Amino acid sequence: MFTLTEAHLKLLRQGAVLWSPVESGAPATQISPAKLNDGSPEEIEADIARRAGLVVGNPPSAADRQHAKKLAEEFHEAFAQTRANGKLTGRYECANPLVDFAFAA
């Protein structure tokens, strides 16, 4: 049984929306732009923790890193659950956090 937490929701809200160029292409959500910029595992985990609203040490502890990894592993299920069971209301804007990446042009 999957339990959707506030950290999952924060992470979903902070996900980067992009166009996947695979085959004919499709919209996609990336958990962290650091993954697209060949960030180190530590940089990616720190960004995921920040986006999820986690309070982590500096440097992050092993437990902090494990929590970020678990959230990353659960990202797809959290997305699927909110898509299947959630409801959007109001107005939403999507800021493009990828605009400065060379491939975004």
PDB file of N, CA and C in Angstrom:
ATOM      1  N   MET A   1       0.845  -1.175   0.000  1.00  0.00           N
ATOM      2  CA  MET A   1       0.000   0.000   0.000  1.00  0.00           C
ATOM      3  C   MET A   1       0.890   1.237   0.000  1.00  0.00           C
ATOM      4  N   PHE A   2       0.610   2.172  -0.887  1.00  0.00           N
ATOM      5  CA  PHE A   2       1.397   3.400  -1.001  1.00  0.00           C
ATOM      6  C   PHE A   2       0.742   4.505  -0.193  1.00  0.00           C
ATOM      7  N   THR A   3       1.531   5.204   0.596  1.00  0.00           N
ATOM      8  CA  THR A   3       1.035   6.341   1.370  1.00  0.00           C
ATOM      9  C   THR A   3       1.638   7.624   0.804  1.00  0.00           C
ATOM     10  N   LEU A   4       0.800   8.475   0.281  1.00  0.00           N
ATOM     11  CA  LEU A   4       1.214   9.754  -0.273  1.00  0.00           C
ATOM     12  C   LEU A   4       1.427  10.729   0.880  1.00  0.00           C
ATOM     13  N   THR A   5       2.622  11.291   0.970  1.00  0.00           N
ATOM     14  CA  THR A   5       2.959  12.194   2.071  1.00  0.00           C
ATOM     15  C   THR A   5       3.072  13.635   1.575  1.00  0.00           C
ATOM     16  N   GLU A   6       3.163  14.545   2.517  1.00  0.00           N
ATOM     17  CA  GLU A   6       3.358  15.960   2.180  1.00  0.00           C
ATOM     18  C   GLU A   6       4.668  16.151   1.414  1.00  0.00           C
ATOM     19  N   ALA A   7       5.701  15.390   1.761  1.00  0.00           N
ATOM     20  CA  ALA A   7       6.976  15.476   1.042  1.00  0.00           C
ATOM     21  C   ALA A   7       6.799  15.069  -0.424  1.00  0.00           C
ATOM     22  N   HIS A   8       6.003  14.042  -0.674  1.00  0.00           N
ATOM     23  CA  HIS A   8       5.720  13.645  -2.061  1.00  0.00           C
ATOM     24  C   HIS A   8       5.032  14.785  -2.811  1.00  0.00           C
ATOM     25  N   LEU A   9       4.021  15.383  -2.172  1.00  0.00           N
ATOM     26  CA  LEU A   9       3.280  16.462  -2.818  1.00  0.00           C
ATOM     27  C   LEU A   9       4.170  17.662  -3.105  1.00  0.00           C
ATOM     28  N   LYS A  10       5.019  18.018  -2.160  1.00  0.00           N
ATOM     29  CA  LYS A  10       5.948  19.139  -2.388  1.00  0.00           C
ATOM     30  C   LYS A  10       6.880  18.832  -3.542  1.00  0.00           C
ATOM     31  N   LEU A  11       7.381  17.613  -3.582  1.00  0.00           N
ATOM     32  CA  LEU A  11       8.284  17.208  -4.650  1.00  0.00           C
ATOM     33  C   LEU A  11       7.577  17.229  -6.002  1.00  0.00           C
ATOM     34  N   LEU A  12       6.353  16.756  -6.055  1.00  0.00           N
ATOM     35  CA  LEU A  12       5.577  16.794  -7.291  1.00  0.00           C
ATOM     36  C   LEU A  12       5.347  18.232  -7.744  1.00  0.00           C
ATOM     37  N   ARG A  13       5.042  19.101  -6.798  1.00  0.00           N
ATOM     38  CA  ARG A  13       4.798  20.510  -7.141  1.00  0.00           C
ATOM     39  C   ARG A  13       6.053  21.191  -7.665  1.00  0.00           C
ATOM     40  N   GLN A  14       7.208  20.701  -7.272  1.00  0.00           N
ATOM     41  CA  GLN A  14       8.475  21.300  -7.684  1.00  0.00           C
ATOM     42  C   GLN A  14       9.114  20.582  -8.875  1.00  0.00           C
ATOM     43  N   GLY A  15       8.449  19.554  -9.404  1.00  0.00           N
ATOM     44  CA  GLY A  15       8.998  18.810 -10.539  1.00  0.00           C
ATOM     45  C   GLY A  15       9.141  19.700 -11.761  1.00  0.00           C
ATOM     46  N   ALA A  16      10.096  19.373 -12.593  1.00  0.00           N
ATOM     47  CA  ALA A  16      10.322  20.119 -13.833  1.00  0.00           C
ATOM     48  C   ALA A  16       9.541  19.444 -14.955  1.00  0.00           C
ATOM     49  N   VAL A  17       8.687  20.207 -15.613  1.00  0.00           N
ATOM     50  CA  VAL A  17       7.918  19.687 -16.740  1.00  0.00           C
ATOM     51  C   VAL A  17       8.708  19.967 -18.006  1.00  0.00           C
ATOM     52  N   LEU A  18       8.840  18.944 -18.840  1.00  0.00           N
ATOM     53  CA  LEU A  18       9.619  19.100 -20.067  1.00  0.00           C
ATOM     54  C   LEU A  18       9.023  18.240 -21.167  1.00  0.00           C
ATOM     55  N   TRP A  19       9.559  18.398 -22.372  1.00  0.00           N
ATOM     56  CA  TRP A  19       9.139  17.583 -23.504  1.00  0.00           C
ATOM     57  C   TRP A  19      10.191  16.515 -23.712  1.00  0.00           C
ATOM     58  N   SER A  20       9.769  15.269 -23.643  1.00  0.00           N
ATOM     59  CA  SER A  20      10.680  14.150 -23.879  1.00  0.00           C
ATOM     60  C   SER A  20      10.783  13.920 -25.383  1.00  0.00           C
ATOM     61  N   PRO A  21      12.001  13.949 -25.930  1.00  0.00           N
ATOM     62  CA  PRO A  21      12.158  13.807 -27.376  1.00  0.00           C
ATOM     63  C   PRO A  21      12.176  12.356 -27.871  1.00  0.00           C
ATOM     64  N   VAL A  22      11.825  11.404 -27.031  1.00  0.00           N
ATOM     65  CA  VAL A  22      11.829  10.003 -27.427  1.00  0.00           C
ATOM     66  C   VAL A  22      10.734   9.756 -28.459  1.00  0.00           C
ATOM     67  N   GLU A  23      11.064   9.075 -29.541  1.00  0.00           N
ATOM     68  CA  GLU A  23      10.160   8.791 -30.648  1.00  0.00           C
ATOM     69  C   GLU A  23       9.447  10.069 -31.075  1.00  0.00           C
ATOM     70  N   SER A  24       8.111  10.120 -31.026  1.00  0.00           N
ATOM     71  CA  SER A  24       7.409  11.332 -31.461  1.00  0.00           C
ATOM     72  C   SER A  24       7.308  12.367 -30.362  1.00  0.00           C
ATOM     73  N   GLY A  25       7.774  12.033 -29.155  1.00  0.00           N
ATOM     74  CA  GLY A  25       7.793  12.983 -28.060  1.00  0.00           C
ATOM     75  C   GLY A  25       6.535  12.947 -27.218  1.00  0.00           C
ATOM     76  N   ALA A  26       6.663  13.430 -25.992  1.00  0.00           N
ATOM     77  CA  ALA A  26       5.543  13.480 -25.062  1.00  0.00           C
ATOM     78  C   ALA A  26       5.944  14.341 -23.873  1.00  0.00           C
ATOM     79  N   PRO A  27       4.965  14.899 -23.165  1.00  0.00           N
ATOM     80  CA  PRO A  27       5.319  15.646 -21.954  1.00  0.00           C
ATOM     81  C   PRO A  27       5.857  14.692 -20.900  1.00  0.00           C
ATOM     82  N   ALA A  28       6.758  15.196 -20.093  1.00  0.00           N
ATOM     83  CA  ALA A  28       7.372  14.395 -19.029  1.00  0.00           C
ATOM     84  C   ALA A  28       7.600  15.278 -17.813  1.00  0.00           C
ATOM     85  N   THR A  29       7.761  14.655 -16.679  1.00  0.00           N
ATOM     86  CA  THR A  29       8.081  15.370 -15.451  1.00  0.00           C
ATOM     87  C   THR A  29       9.404  14.834 -14.928  1.00  0.00           C
ATOM     88  N   GLN A  30      10.330  15.719 -14.653  1.00  0.00           N
ATOM     89  CA  GLN A  30      11.634  15.337 -14.124  1.00  0.00           C
ATOM     90  C   GLN A  30      11.680  15.740 -12.661  1.00  0.00           C
ATOM     91  N   ILE A  31      12.141  14.836 -11.831  1.00  0.00           N
ATOM     92  CA  ILE A  31      12.165  15.066 -10.390  1.00  0.00           C
ATOM     93  C   ILE A  31      13.116  16.198 -10.000  1.00  0.00           C
ATOM     94  N   SER A  32      14.199  16.357 -10.766  1.00  0.00           N
ATOM     95  CA  SER A  32      15.183  17.383 -10.442  1.00  0.00           C
ATOM     96  C   SER A  32      15.938  17.788 -11.700  1.00  0.00           C
ATOM     97  N   PRO A  33      16.015  19.078 -11.996  1.00  0.00           N
ATOM     98  CA  PRO A  33      16.826  19.511 -13.129  1.00  0.00           C
ATOM     99  C   PRO A  33      18.301  19.118 -12.985  1.00  0.00           C
ATOM    100  N   ALA A  34      18.744  18.863 -11.764  1.00  0.00           N
ATOM    101  CA  ALA A  34      20.139  18.438 -11.558  1.00  0.00           C
ATOM    102  C   ALA A  34      20.425  17.121 -12.265  1.00  0.00           C
ATOM    103  N   LYS A  35      19.400  16.294 -12.464  1.00  0.00           N
ATOM    104  CA  LYS A  35      19.582  15.029 -13.189  1.00  0.00           C
ATOM    105  C   LYS A  35      19.889  15.289 -14.652  1.00  0.00           C
ATOM    106  N   LEU A  36      19.362  16.375 -15.203  1.00  0.00           N
ATOM    107  CA  LEU A  36      19.581  16.702 -16.602  1.00  0.00           C
ATOM    108  C   LEU A  36      20.914  17.380 -16.823  1.00  0.00           C
ATOM    109  N   ASN A  37      21.491  17.882 -15.776  1.00  0.00           N
ATOM    110  CA  ASN A  37      22.751  18.624 -15.858  1.00  0.00           C
ATOM    111  C   ASN A  37      23.917  17.753 -15.398  1.00  0.00           C
ATOM    112  N   ASP A  38      23.714  16.433 -15.431  1.00  0.00           N
ATOM    113  CA  ASP A  38      24.749  15.486 -15.008  1.00  0.00           C
ATOM    114  C   ASP A  38      25.285  15.800 -13.616  1.00  0.00           C
ATOM    115  N   GLY A  39      24.378  16.150 -12.720  1.00  0.00           N
ATOM    116  CA  GLY A  39      24.773  16.409 -11.330  1.00  0.00           C
ATOM    117  C   GLY A  39      25.226  15.126 -10.657  1.00  0.00           C
ATOM    118  N   SER A  40      26.052  15.268  -9.660  1.00  0.00           N
ATOM    119  CA  SER A  40      26.510  14.108  -8.902  1.00  0.00           C
ATOM    120  C   SER A  40      25.334  13.548  -8.107  1.00  0.00           C
ATOM    121  N   PRO A  41      25.413  12.285  -7.686  1.00  0.00           N
ATOM    122  CA  PRO A  41      24.332  11.735  -6.859  1.00  0.00           C
ATOM    123  C   PRO A  41      24.060  12.588  -5.619  1.00  0.00           C
ATOM    124  N   GLU A  42      25.102  13.136  -5.027  1.00  0.00           N
ATOM    125  CA  GLU A  42      24.933  13.980  -3.833  1.00  0.00           C
ATOM    126  C   GLU A  42      24.183  15.258  -4.169  1.00  0.00           C
ATOM    127  N   GLU A  43      24.505  15.886  -5.324  1.00  0.00           N
ATOM    128  CA  GLU A  43      23.815  17.110  -5.737  1.00  0.00           C
ATOM    129  C   GLU A  43      22.337  16.828  -6.030  1.00  0.00           C
ATOM    130  N   ILE A  44      22.090  15.720  -6.702  1.00  0.00           N
ATOM    131  CA  ILE A  44      20.710  15.350  -7.037  1.00  0.00           C
ATOM    132  C   ILE A  44      19.910  15.074  -5.769  1.00  0.00           C
ATOM    133  N   GLU A  45      20.496  14.307  -4.845  1.00  0.00           N
ATOM    134  CA  GLU A  45      19.796  14.001  -3.588  1.00  0.00           C
ATOM    135  C   GLU A  45      19.530  15.271  -2.787  1.00  0.00           C
ATOM    136  N   ALA A  46      20.496  16.196  -2.768  1.00  0.00           N
ATOM    137  CA  ALA A  46      20.303  17.458  -2.041  1.00  0.00           C
ATOM    138  C   ALA A  46      19.184  18.275  -2.678  1.00  0.00           C
ATOM    139  N   ASP A  47      19.124  18.301  -4.005  1.00  0.00           N
ATOM    140  CA  ASP A  47      18.072  19.041  -4.694  1.00  0.00           C
ATOM    141  C   ASP A  47      16.712  18.409  -4.436  1.00  0.00           C
ATOM    142  N   ILE A  48      16.643  17.081  -4.469  1.00  0.00           N
ATOM    143  CA  ILE A  48      15.383  16.384  -4.182  1.00  0.00           C
ATOM    144  C   ILE A  48      14.926  16.696  -2.763  1.00  0.00           C
ATOM    145  N   ALA A  49      15.842  16.650  -1.815  1.00  0.00           N
ATOM    146  CA  ALA A  49      15.501  16.951  -0.419  1.00  0.00           C
ATOM    147  C   ALA A  49      14.972  18.383  -0.295  1.00  0.00           C
ATOM    148  N   ARG A  50      15.640  19.323  -0.946  1.00  0.00           N
ATOM    149  CA  ARG A  50      15.213  20.730  -0.898  1.00  0.00           C
ATOM    150  C   ARG A  50      13.825  20.882  -1.500  1.00  0.00           C
ATOM    151  N   ARG A  51      13.602  20.276  -2.654  1.00  0.00           N
ATOM    152  CA  ARG A  51      12.307  20.375  -3.322  1.00  0.00           C
ATOM    153  C   ARG A  51      11.189  19.731  -2.513  1.00  0.00           C
ATOM    154  N   ALA A  52      11.515  18.690  -1.751  1.00  0.00           N
ATOM    155  CA  ALA A  52      10.517  17.996  -0.929  1.00  0.00           C
ATOM    156  C   ALA A  52      10.300  18.682   0.412  1.00  0.00           C
ATOM    157  N   GLY A  53      11.058  19.743   0.676  1.00  0.00           N
ATOM    158  CA  GLY A  53      10.899  20.476   1.929  1.00  0.00           C
ATOM    159  C   GLY A  53      11.525  19.791   3.120  1.00  0.00           C
ATOM    160  N   LEU A  54      12.474  18.888   2.877  1.00  0.00           N
ATOM    161  CA  LEU A  54      13.141  18.197   3.978  1.00  0.00           C
ATOM    162  C   LEU A  54      14.207  19.086   4.605  1.00  0.00           C
ATOM    163  N   VAL A  55      14.348  18.986   5.891  1.00  0.00           N
ATOM    164  CA  VAL A  55      15.429  19.667   6.592  1.00  0.00           C
ATOM    165  C   VAL A  55      16.574  18.674   6.666  1.00  0.00           C
ATOM    166  N   VAL A  56      17.684  19.018   6.044  1.00  0.00           N
ATOM    167  CA  VAL A  56      18.831  18.112   6.013  1.00  0.00           C
ATOM    168  C   VAL A  56      20.055  18.811   6.567  1.00  0.00           C
ATOM    169  N   GLY A  57      20.989  17.993   7.036  1.00  0.00           N
ATOM    170  CA  GLY A  57      22.227  18.531   7.559  1.00  0.00           C
ATOM    171  C   GLY A  57      23.145  19.013   6.447  1.00  0.00           C
ATOM    172  N   ASN A  58      24.185  19.715   6.848  1.00  0.00           N
ATOM    173  CA  ASN A  58      25.182  20.176   5.891  1.00  0.00           C
ATOM    174  C   ASN A  58      26.549  19.739   6.374  1.00  0.00           C
ATOM    175  N   PRO A  59      27.076  18.659   5.855  1.00  0.00           N
ATOM    176  CA  PRO A  59      26.582  17.871   4.740  1.00  0.00           C
ATOM    177  C   PRO A  59      25.434  16.960   5.171  1.00  0.00           C
ATOM    178  N   PRO A  60      24.641  16.497   4.194  1.00  0.00           N
ATOM    179  CA  PRO A  60      23.532  15.602   4.526  1.00  0.00           C
ATOM    180  C   PRO A  60      24.029  14.308   5.171  1.00  0.00           C
ATOM    181  N   SER A  61      23.297  13.837   6.149  1.00  0.00           N
ATOM    182  CA  SER A  61      23.650  12.577   6.807  1.00  0.00           C
ATOM    183  C   SER A  61      23.252  11.407   5.907  1.00  0.00           C
ATOM    184  N   ALA A  62      23.673  10.215   6.280  1.00  0.00           N
ATOM    185  CA  ALA A  62      23.289   9.012   5.537  1.00  0.00           C
ATOM    186  C   ALA A  62      21.773   8.848   5.561  1.00  0.00           C
ATOM    187  N   ALA A  63      21.139   9.167   6.683  1.00  0.00           N
ATOM    188  CA  ALA A  63      19.680   9.068   6.786  1.00  0.00           C
ATOM    189  C   ALA A  63      19.001  10.094   5.870  1.00  0.00           C
ATOM    190  N   ASP A  64      19.551  11.322   5.800  1.00  0.00           N
ATOM    191  CA  ASP A  64      19.013  12.351   4.905  1.00  0.00           C
ATOM    192  C   ASP A  64      19.080  11.873   3.458  1.00  0.00           C
ATOM    193  N   ARG A  65      20.221  11.320   3.084  1.00  0.00           N
ATOM    194  CA  ARG A  65      20.420  10.854   1.715  1.00  0.00           C
ATOM    195  C   ARG A  65      19.485   9.690   1.407  1.00  0.00           C
ATOM    196  N   GLN A  66      19.306   8.793   2.359  1.00  0.00           N
ATOM    197  CA  GLN A  66      18.424   7.645   2.162  1.00  0.00           C
ATOM    198  C   GLN A  66      16.981   8.100   1.980  1.00  0.00           C
ATOM    199  N   HIS A  67      16.560   9.102   2.744  1.00  0.00           N
ATOM    200  CA  HIS A  67      15.194   9.632   2.624  1.00  0.00           C
ATOM    201  C   HIS A  67      14.986  10.230   1.233  1.00  0.00           C
ATOM    202  N   ALA A  68      15.960  10.993   0.747  1.00  0.00           N
ATOM    203  CA  ALA A  68      15.863  11.586  -0.590  1.00  0.00           C
ATOM    204  C   ALA A  68      15.823  10.493  -1.661  1.00  0.00           C
ATOM    205  N   LYS A  69      16.633   9.454  -1.503  1.00  0.00           N
ATOM    206  CA  LYS A  69      16.625   8.345  -2.466  1.00  0.00           C
ATOM    207  C   LYS A  69      15.264   7.660  -2.486  1.00  0.00           C
ATOM    208  N   LYS A  70      14.676   7.451  -1.303  1.00  0.00           N
ATOM    209  CA  LYS A  70      13.367   6.796  -1.212  1.00  0.00           C
ATOM    210  C   LYS A  70      12.301   7.650  -1.906  1.00  0.00           C
ATOM    211  N   LEU A  71      12.340   8.955  -1.694  1.00  0.00           N
ATOM    212  CA  LEU A  71      11.386   9.832  -2.365  1.00  0.00           C
ATOM    213  C   LEU A  71      11.557   9.761  -3.881  1.00  0.00           C
ATOM    214  N   ALA A  72      12.799   9.704  -4.339  1.00  0.00           N
ATOM    215  CA  ALA A  72      13.058   9.597  -5.772  1.00  0.00           C
ATOM    216  C   ALA A  72      12.499   8.289  -6.326  1.00  0.00           C
ATOM    217  N   GLU A  73      12.685   7.220  -5.600  1.00  0.00           N
ATOM    218  CA  GLU A  73      12.171   5.914  -6.031  1.00  0.00           C
ATOM    219  C   GLU A  73      10.642   5.909  -6.070  1.00  0.00           C
ATOM    220  N   GLU A  74      10.011   6.659  -5.184  1.00  0.00           N
ATOM    221  CA  GLU A  74       8.554   6.682  -5.086  1.00  0.00           C
ATOM    222  C   GLU A  74       7.902   7.757  -5.960  1.00  0.00           C
ATOM    223  N   PHE A  75       8.711   8.566  -6.628  1.00  0.00           N
ATOM    224  CA  PHE A  75       8.205   9.700  -7.404  1.00  0.00           C
ATOM    225  C   PHE A  75       7.165   9.262  -8.434  1.00  0.00           C
ATOM    226  N   HIS A  76       7.461   8.205  -9.181  1.00  0.00           N
ATOM    227  CA  HIS A  76       6.545   7.767 -10.239  1.00  0.00           C
ATOM    228  C   HIS A  76       5.215   7.281  -9.663  1.00  0.00           C
ATOM    229  N   GLU A  77       5.273   6.563  -8.551  1.00  0.00           N
ATOM    230  CA  GLU A  77       4.034   6.096  -7.926  1.00  0.00           C
ATOM    231  C   GLU A  77       3.243   7.273  -7.351  1.00  0.00           C
ATOM    232  N   ALA A  78       3.933   8.234  -6.752  1.00  0.00           N
ATOM    233  CA  ALA A  78       3.253   9.419  -6.221  1.00  0.00           C
ATOM    234  C   ALA A  78       2.574  10.185  -7.357  1.00  0.00           C
ATOM    235  N   PHE A  79       3.264  10.304  -8.484  1.00  0.00           N
ATOM    236  CA  PHE A  79       2.698  10.979  -9.651  1.00  0.00           C
ATOM    237  C   PHE A  79       1.460  10.230 -10.148  1.00  0.00           C
ATOM    238  N   ALA A  80       1.577   8.908 -10.261  1.00  0.00           N
ATOM    239  CA  ALA A  80       0.448   8.092 -10.735  1.00  0.00           C
ATOM    240  C   ALA A  80      -0.749   8.198  -9.792  1.00  0.00           C
ATOM    241  N   GLN A  81      -0.493   8.177  -8.497  1.00  0.00           N
ATOM    242  CA  GLN A  81      -1.585   8.250  -7.520  1.00  0.00           C
ATOM    243  C   GLN A  81      -2.290   9.605  -7.566  1.00  0.00           C
ATOM    244  N   THR A  82      -1.519  10.679  -7.674  1.00  0.00           N
ATOM    245  CA  THR A  82      -2.156  12.000  -7.720  1.00  0.00           C
ATOM    246  C   THR A  82      -2.889  12.190  -9.038  1.00  0.00           C
ATOM    247  N   ARG A  83      -2.363  11.636 -10.104  1.00  0.00           N
ATOM    248  CA  ARG A  83      -3.029  11.737 -11.402  1.00  0.00           C
ATOM    249  C   ARG A  83      -4.346  10.955 -11.392  1.00  0.00           C
ATOM    250  N   ALA A  84      -4.336   9.786 -10.786  1.00  0.00           N
ATOM    251  CA  ALA A  84      -5.534   8.940 -10.756  1.00  0.00           C
ATOM    252  C   ALA A  84      -6.570   9.419  -9.740  1.00  0.00           C
ATOM    253  N   ASN A  85      -6.123   9.983  -8.622  1.00  0.00           N
ATOM    254  CA  ASN A  85      -7.038  10.291  -7.521  1.00  0.00           C
ATOM    255  C   ASN A  85      -7.143  11.757  -7.154  1.00  0.00           C
ATOM    256  N   GLY A  86      -6.264  12.572  -7.687  1.00  0.00           N
ATOM    257  CA  GLY A  86      -6.240  13.980  -7.314  1.00  0.00           C
ATOM    258  C   GLY A  86      -7.183  14.820  -8.152  1.00  0.00           C
ATOM    259  N   LYS A  87      -7.351  16.047  -7.738  1.00  0.00           N
ATOM    260  CA  LYS A  87      -8.201  16.981  -8.468  1.00  0.00           C
ATOM    261  C   LYS A  87      -7.546  18.354  -8.421  1.00  0.00           C
ATOM    262  N   LEU A  88      -7.373  18.958  -9.579  1.00  0.00           N
ATOM    263  CA  LEU A  88      -6.790  20.290  -9.652  1.00  0.00           C
ATOM    264  C   LEU A  88      -7.899  21.327  -9.616  1.00  0.00           C
ATOM    265  N   THR A  89      -7.671  22.361  -8.861  1.00  0.00           N
ATOM    266  CA  THR A  89      -8.583  23.497  -8.848  1.00  0.00           C
ATOM    267  C   THR A  89      -7.738  24.756  -8.906  1.00  0.00           C
ATOM    268  N   GLY A  90      -8.296  25.810  -9.416  1.00  0.00           N
ATOM    269  CA  GLY A  90      -7.566  27.073  -9.460  1.00  0.00           C
ATOM    270  C   GLY A  90      -6.719  27.215 -10.706  1.00  0.00           C
ATOM    271  N   ARG A  91      -5.783  28.128 -10.639  1.00  0.00           N
ATOM    272  CA  ARG A  91      -4.910  28.445 -11.764  1.00  0.00           C
ATOM    273  C   ARG A  91      -3.501  27.981 -11.434  1.00  0.00           C
ATOM    274  N   TYR A  92      -2.845  27.355 -12.404  1.00  0.00           N
ATOM    275  CA  TYR A  92      -1.493  26.857 -12.206  1.00  0.00           C
ATOM    276  C   TYR A  92      -0.580  27.404 -13.282  1.00  0.00           C
ATOM    277  N   GLU A  93       0.597  27.806 -12.882  1.00  0.00           N
ATOM    278  CA  GLU A  93       1.612  28.259 -13.822  1.00  0.00           C
ATOM    279  C   GLU A  93       2.795  27.311 -13.733  1.00  0.00           C
ATOM    280  N   CYS A  94       3.453  27.142 -14.833  1.00  0.00           N
ATOM    281  CA  CYS A  94       4.616  26.259 -14.868  1.00  0.00           C
ATOM    282  C   CYS A  94       5.825  27.086 -15.287  1.00  0.00           C
ATOM    283  N   ALA A  95       6.654  27.452 -14.321  1.00  0.00           N
ATOM    284  CA  ALA A  95       7.896  28.159 -14.625  1.00  0.00           C
ATOM    285  C   ALA A  95       8.861  27.142 -15.220  1.00  0.00           C
ATOM    286  N   ASN A  96       9.565  27.519 -16.252  1.00  0.00           N
ATOM    287  CA  ASN A  96      10.481  26.602 -16.913  1.00  0.00           C
ATOM    288  C   ASN A  96      11.857  26.668 -16.249  1.00  0.00           C
ATOM    289  N   PRO A  97      12.182  25.705 -15.372  1.00  0.00           N
ATOM    290  CA  PRO A  97      13.483  25.724 -14.713  1.00  0.00           C
ATOM    291  C   PRO A  97      14.604  25.256 -15.632  1.00  0.00           C
ATOM    292  N   LEU A  98      14.250  24.853 -16.843  1.00  0.00           N
ATOM    293  CA  LEU A  98      15.242  24.316 -17.778  1.00  0.00           C
ATOM    294  C   LEU A  98      15.658  25.328 -18.830  1.00  0.00           C
ATOM    295  N   VAL A  99      15.141  26.538 -18.755  1.00  0.00           N
ATOM    296  CA  VAL A  99      15.361  27.522 -19.800  1.00  0.00           C
ATOM    297  C   VAL A  99      16.850  27.814 -20.021  1.00  0.00           C
ATOM    298  N   ASP A 100      17.679  27.697 -19.011  1.00  0.00           N
ATOM    299  CA  ASP A 100      19.102  27.997 -19.157  1.00  0.00           C
ATOM    300  C   ASP A 100      19.930  26.829 -19.677  1.00  0.00           C
ATOM    301  N   PHE A 101      19.310  25.648 -19.840  1.00  0.00           N
ATOM    302  CA  PHE A 101      20.042  24.496 -20.365  1.00  0.00           C
ATOM    303  C   PHE A 101      20.153  24.615 -21.878  1.00  0.00           C
ATOM    304  N   ALA A 102      21.302  24.269 -22.438  1.00  0.00           N
ATOM    305  CA  ALA A 102      21.544  24.396 -23.866  1.00  0.00           C
ATOM    306  C   ALA A 102      20.522  23.612 -24.691  1.00  0.00           C
ATOM    307  N   PHE A 103      20.134  22.421 -24.254  1.00  0.00           N
ATOM    308  CA  PHE A 103      19.218  21.595 -25.041  1.00  0.00           C
ATOM    309  C   PHE A 103      17.808  22.166 -25.077  1.00  0.00           C
ATOM    310  N   ALA A 104      17.474  23.110 -24.184  1.00  0.00           N
ATOM    311  CA  ALA A 104      16.120  23.643 -24.111  1.00  0.00           C
ATOM    312  C   ALA A 104      15.797  24.573 -25.289  1.00  0.00           C
ATOM    313  N   ALA A 105      16.822  25.094 -25.926  1.00  0.00           N
ATOM    314  CA  ALA A 105      16.593  25.995 -27.046  1.00  0.00           C
ATOM    315  C   ALA A 105      15.895  25.265 -28.183  1.00  0.00           C
TER     316      ALA A 105
END
